[in-house]
mmCIF file with all atom_site columns, C-alpha atoms in Angstrom:
data_model
loop_
_atom_site.group_PDB
_atom_site.id
_atom_site.type_symbol
_atom_site.label_atom_id
_atom_site.label_alt_id
_atom_site.label_comp_id
_atom_site.label_asym_id
_atom_site.label_entity_id
_atom_site.label_seq_id
_atom_site.pdbx_PDB_ins_code
_atom_site.Cartn_x
_atom_site.Cartn_y
_atom_site.Cartn_z
_atom_site.occupancy
_atom_site.B_iso_or_equiv
_atom_site.pdbx_formal_charge
_atom_site.auth_seq_id
_atom_site.auth_comp_id
_atom_site.auth_asym_id
_atom_site.auth_atom_id
_atom_site.pdbx_PDB_model_num
ATOM 1  C CA . UNK A 1 1  ? 14.508  -34.303 -3.154  1.00 0.00 ? 332 UNK A CA 1
ATOM 2  C CA . UNK A 1 2  ? 14.046  -35.417 -6.759  1.00 0.00 ? 333 UNK A CA 1
ATOM 3  C CA . UNK A 1 3  ? 10.914  -36.507 -8.623  1.00 0.00 ? 334 UNK A CA 1
ATOM 4  C CA . UNK A 1 4  ? 10.505  -39.529 -10.971 1.00 0.00 ? 335 UNK A CA 1
ATOM 5  C CA . UNK A 1 5  ? 12.456  -37.683 -13.646 1.00 0.00 ? 336 UNK A CA 1
ATOM 6  C CA . UNK A 1 6  ? 15.282  -36.443 -11.485 1.00 0.00 ? 337 UNK A CA 1
ATOM 7  C CA . UNK A 1 7  ? 14.029  -32.886 -11.186 1.00 0.00 ? 338 UNK A CA 1
ATOM 8  C CA . UNK A 1 8  ? 14.466  -31.102 -7.883  1.00 0.00 ? 339 UNK A CA 1
ATOM 9  C CA . UNK A 1 9  ? 11.392  -30.794 -5.739  1.00 0.00 ? 340 UNK A CA 1
ATOM 10 C CA . UNK A 1 10 ? 11.027  -28.436 -2.801  1.00 0.00 ? 341 UNK A CA 1
ATOM 11 C CA . UNK A 1 11 ? 8.271   -27.520 -0.314  1.00 0.00 ? 342 UNK A CA 1
ATOM 12 C CA . UNK A 1 12 ? 5.651   -25.407 -2.096  1.00 0.00 ? 343 UNK A CA 1
ATOM 13 C CA . UNK A 1 13 ? 6.108   -26.979 -5.511  1.00 0.00 ? 344 UNK A CA 1
ATOM 14 C CA . UNK A 1 14 ? 3.166   -28.455 -7.401  1.00 0.00 ? 345 UNK A CA 1
ATOM 15 C CA . UNK A 1 15 ? 3.401   -32.149 -8.076  1.00 0.00 ? 346 UNK A CA 1
ATOM 16 C CA . UNK A 1 16 ? 1.228   -34.869 -9.729  1.00 0.00 ? 347 UNK A CA 1
ATOM 17 C CA . UNK A 1 17 ? 0.650   -38.171 -7.971  1.00 0.00 ? 348 UNK A CA 1
ATOM 18 C CA . UNK A 1 18 ? 1.657   -40.960 -10.349 1.00 0.00 ? 349 UNK A CA 1
ATOM 19 C CA . UNK A 1 19 ? 1.460   -44.018 -7.931  1.00 0.00 ? 350 UNK A CA 1
ATOM 20 C CA . UNK A 1 20 ? 0.136   -44.742 -4.499  1.00 0.00 ? 351 UNK A CA 1
ATOM 21 C CA . UNK A 1 21 ? 1.636   -47.582 -2.581  1.00 0.00 ? 352 UNK A CA 1
ATOM 22 C CA . UNK A 1 22 ? -0.876  -50.410 -2.425  1.00 0.00 ? 353 UNK A CA 1
ATOM 23 C CA . UNK A 1 23 ? 0.477   -51.579 1.017   1.00 0.00 ? 354 UNK A CA 1
ATOM 24 C CA . UNK A 1 24 ? -0.572  -48.254 2.450   1.00 0.00 ? 355 UNK A CA 1
ATOM 25 C CA . UNK A 1 25 ? -4.001  -48.232 0.737   1.00 0.00 ? 356 UNK A CA 1
ATOM 26 C CA . UNK A 1 26 ? -4.659  -51.795 2.208   1.00 0.00 ? 357 UNK A CA 1
ATOM 27 C CA . UNK A 1 27 ? -4.270  -50.473 5.750   1.00 0.00 ? 358 UNK A CA 1
ATOM 28 C CA . UNK A 1 28 ? -7.133  -47.945 5.383   1.00 0.00 ? 359 UNK A CA 1
ATOM 29 C CA . UNK A 1 29 ? -10.869 -48.493 6.043   1.00 0.00 ? 360 UNK A CA 1
ATOM 30 C CA . UNK A 1 30 ? -12.741 -48.628 2.772   1.00 0.00 ? 361 UNK A CA 1
ATOM 31 C CA . UNK A 1 31 ? -14.190 -45.069 2.976   1.00 0.00 ? 362 UNK A CA 1
ATOM 32 C CA . UNK A 1 32 ? -10.640 -43.551 3.547   1.00 0.00 ? 363 UNK A CA 1
ATOM 33 C CA . UNK A 1 33 ? -9.127  -45.828 0.872   1.00 0.00 ? 364 UNK A CA 1
ATOM 34 C CA . UNK A 1 34 ? -11.455 -44.408 -1.722  1.00 0.00 ? 365 UNK A CA 1
ATOM 35 C CA . UNK A 1 35 ? -10.566 -40.805 -0.767  1.00 0.00 ? 366 UNK A CA 1
ATOM 36 C CA . UNK A 1 36 ? -6.885  -41.576 -1.064  1.00 0.00 ? 367 UNK A CA 1
ATOM 37 C CA . UNK A 1 37 ? -7.270  -43.467 -4.374  1.00 0.00 ? 368 UNK A CA 1
ATOM 38 C CA . UNK A 1 38 ? -8.861  -40.298 -5.772  1.00 0.00 ? 369 UNK A CA 1
ATOM 39 C CA . UNK A 1 39 ? -5.526  -38.615 -5.277  1.00 0.00 ? 370 UNK A CA 1
ATOM 40 C CA . UNK A 1 40 ? -3.989  -40.546 -8.182  1.00 0.00 ? 371 UNK A CA 1
ATOM 41 C CA . UNK A 1 41 ? -3.145  -38.308 -11.184 1.00 0.00 ? 372 UNK A CA 1
ATOM 42 C CA . UNK A 1 42 ? -4.188  -35.208 -9.278  1.00 0.00 ? 373 UNK A CA 1
ATOM 43 C CA . UNK A 1 43 ? -2.046  -32.182 -8.443  1.00 0.00 ? 374 UNK A CA 1
ATOM 44 C CA . UNK A 1 44 ? -0.913  -31.170 -4.903  1.00 0.00 ? 375 UNK A CA 1
ATOM 45 C CA . UNK A 1 45 ? 1.441   -28.688 -3.230  1.00 0.00 ? 376 UNK A CA 1
ATOM 46 C CA . UNK A 1 46 ? 4.360   -30.312 -1.380  1.00 0.00 ? 377 UNK A CA 1
ATOM 47 C CA . UNK A 1 47 ? 3.780   -29.650 2.280   1.00 0.00 ? 378 UNK A CA 1
ATOM 48 C CA . UNK A 1 48 ? 6.968   -31.141 3.640   1.00 0.00 ? 379 UNK A CA 1
ATOM 49 C CA . UNK A 1 49 ? 10.160  -32.945 2.606   1.00 0.00 ? 380 UNK A CA 1
ATOM 50 C CA . UNK A 1 50 ? 11.248  -35.399 5.273   1.00 0.00 ? 381 UNK A CA 1
ATOM 51 C CA . UNK A 1 51 ? 14.568  -34.547 6.874   1.00 0.00 ? 382 UNK A CA 1
ATOM 52 C CA . UNK A 1 52 ? 16.283  -37.366 5.200   1.00 0.00 ? 383 UNK A CA 1
ATOM 53 C CA . UNK A 1 53 ? 14.862  -36.303 1.850   1.00 0.00 ? 384 UNK A CA 1
ATOM 54 C CA . UNK A 1 54 ? 13.538  -39.570 0.973   1.00 0.00 ? 385 UNK A CA 1
ATOM 55 C CA . UNK A 1 55 ? 9.788   -38.675 0.993   1.00 0.00 ? 386 UNK A CA 1
ATOM 56 C CA . UNK A 1 56 ? 7.589   -35.805 -0.008  1.00 0.00 ? 387 UNK A CA 1
ATOM 57 C CA . UNK A 1 57 ? 4.434   -35.083 1.894   1.00 0.00 ? 388 UNK A CA 1
ATOM 58 C CA . UNK A 1 58 ? 1.137   -33.811 0.361   1.00 0.00 ? 389 UNK A CA 1
ATOM 59 C CA . UNK A 1 59 ? -2.266  -33.432 1.999   1.00 0.00 ? 390 UNK A CA 1
ATOM 60 C CA . UNK A 1 60 ? -5.892  -32.807 1.186   1.00 0.00 ? 391 UNK A CA 1
ATOM 61 C CA . UNK A 1 61 ? -9.224  -31.917 2.903   1.00 0.00 ? 392 UNK A CA 1
ATOM 62 C CA . UNK A 1 62 ? -12.548 -33.369 1.804   1.00 0.00 ? 393 UNK A CA 1
ATOM 63 C CA . UNK A 1 63 ? -16.031 -32.698 3.003   1.00 0.00 ? 394 UNK A CA 1
ATOM 64 C CA . UNK A 1 64 ? -17.753 -36.024 3.910   1.00 0.00 ? 395 UNK A CA 1
ATOM 65 C CA . UNK A 1 65 ? -21.012 -37.051 5.593   1.00 0.00 ? 396 UNK A CA 1
ATOM 66 C CA . UNK A 1 66 ? -19.127 -37.221 8.876   1.00 0.00 ? 397 UNK A CA 1
ATOM 67 C CA . UNK A 1 67 ? -17.384 -33.896 8.537   1.00 0.00 ? 398 UNK A CA 1
ATOM 68 C CA . UNK A 1 68 ? -14.159 -32.716 7.099   1.00 0.00 ? 399 UNK A CA 1
ATOM 69 C CA . UNK A 1 69 ? -11.561 -35.443 6.417   1.00 0.00 ? 400 UNK A CA 1
ATOM 70 C CA . UNK A 1 70 ? -7.940  -34.619 6.322   1.00 0.00 ? 401 UNK A CA 1
ATOM 71 C CA . UNK A 1 71 ? -5.623  -37.089 4.565   1.00 0.00 ? 402 UNK A CA 1
ATOM 72 C CA . UNK A 1 72 ? -2.433  -37.235 2.607   1.00 0.00 ? 403 UNK A CA 1
ATOM 73 C CA . UNK A 1 73 ? 0.571   -39.265 1.408   1.00 0.00 ? 404 UNK A CA 1
ATOM 74 C CA . UNK A 1 74 ? 4.214   -39.532 1.985   1.00 0.00 ? 405 UNK A CA 1
ATOM 75 C CA . UNK A 1 75 ? 5.698   -40.370 -1.392  1.00 0.00 ? 406 UNK A CA 1
ATOM 76 C CA . UNK A 1 76 ? 8.904   -41.706 -2.766  1.00 0.00 ? 407 UNK A CA 1
ATOM 77 C CA . UNK A 1 77 ? 10.524  -40.088 -5.762  1.00 0.00 ? 408 UNK A CA 1
ATOM 78 C CA . UNK A 1 78 ? 9.137   -42.589 -8.325  1.00 0.00 ? 409 UNK A CA 1
ATOM 79 C CA . UNK A 1 79 ? 5.559   -41.937 -7.149  1.00 0.00 ? 410 UNK A CA 1
ATOM 80 C CA . UNK A 1 80 ? 5.197   -38.377 -8.273  1.00 0.00 ? 411 UNK A CA 1
ATOM 81 C CA . UNK A 1 81 ? 6.408   -35.753 -10.829 1.00 0.00 ? 412 UNK A CA 1
ATOM 82 C CA . UNK A 1 82 ? 6.788   -32.017 -10.622 1.00 0.00 ? 413 UNK A CA 1
ATOM 83 C CA . UNK A 1 83 ? 4.324   -29.953 -12.461 1.00 0.00 ? 414 UNK A CA 1
ATOM 84 C CA . UNK A 1 84 ? 5.475   -26.429 -11.515 1.00 0.00 ? 415 UNK A CA 1
ATOM 85 C CA . UNK A 1 85 ? 8.114   -24.816 -9.404  1.00 0.00 ? 416 UNK A CA 1
ATOM 86 C CA . UNK A 1 86 ? 6.561   -22.274 -7.104  1.00 0.00 ? 417 UNK A CA 1
ATOM 87 C CA . UNK A 1 87 ? 8.066   -18.792 -6.700  1.00 0.00 ? 418 UNK A CA 1
ATOM 88 C CA . UNK A 1 88 ? 11.470  -19.570 -8.080  1.00 0.00 ? 419 UNK A CA 1
#
């Protein structure tokens, strides 16, 4: 898969979130939406590349009053950029 700039991205690489699809955010309850919006401009390790290589997956864990919240994004190429290749 490639990032916004056409650079190859693989599982384990560090990326920066540049955009978050508003349609996805609008489906979330307000408290979860806020946590996902905080992902914007932050760095995450790619967890998975979907089999058809159209989306990269990143995830996060956050302590909340209700306990630990696990969230994440499936992103298209234009929504992120690679920051660092890992171990290559």
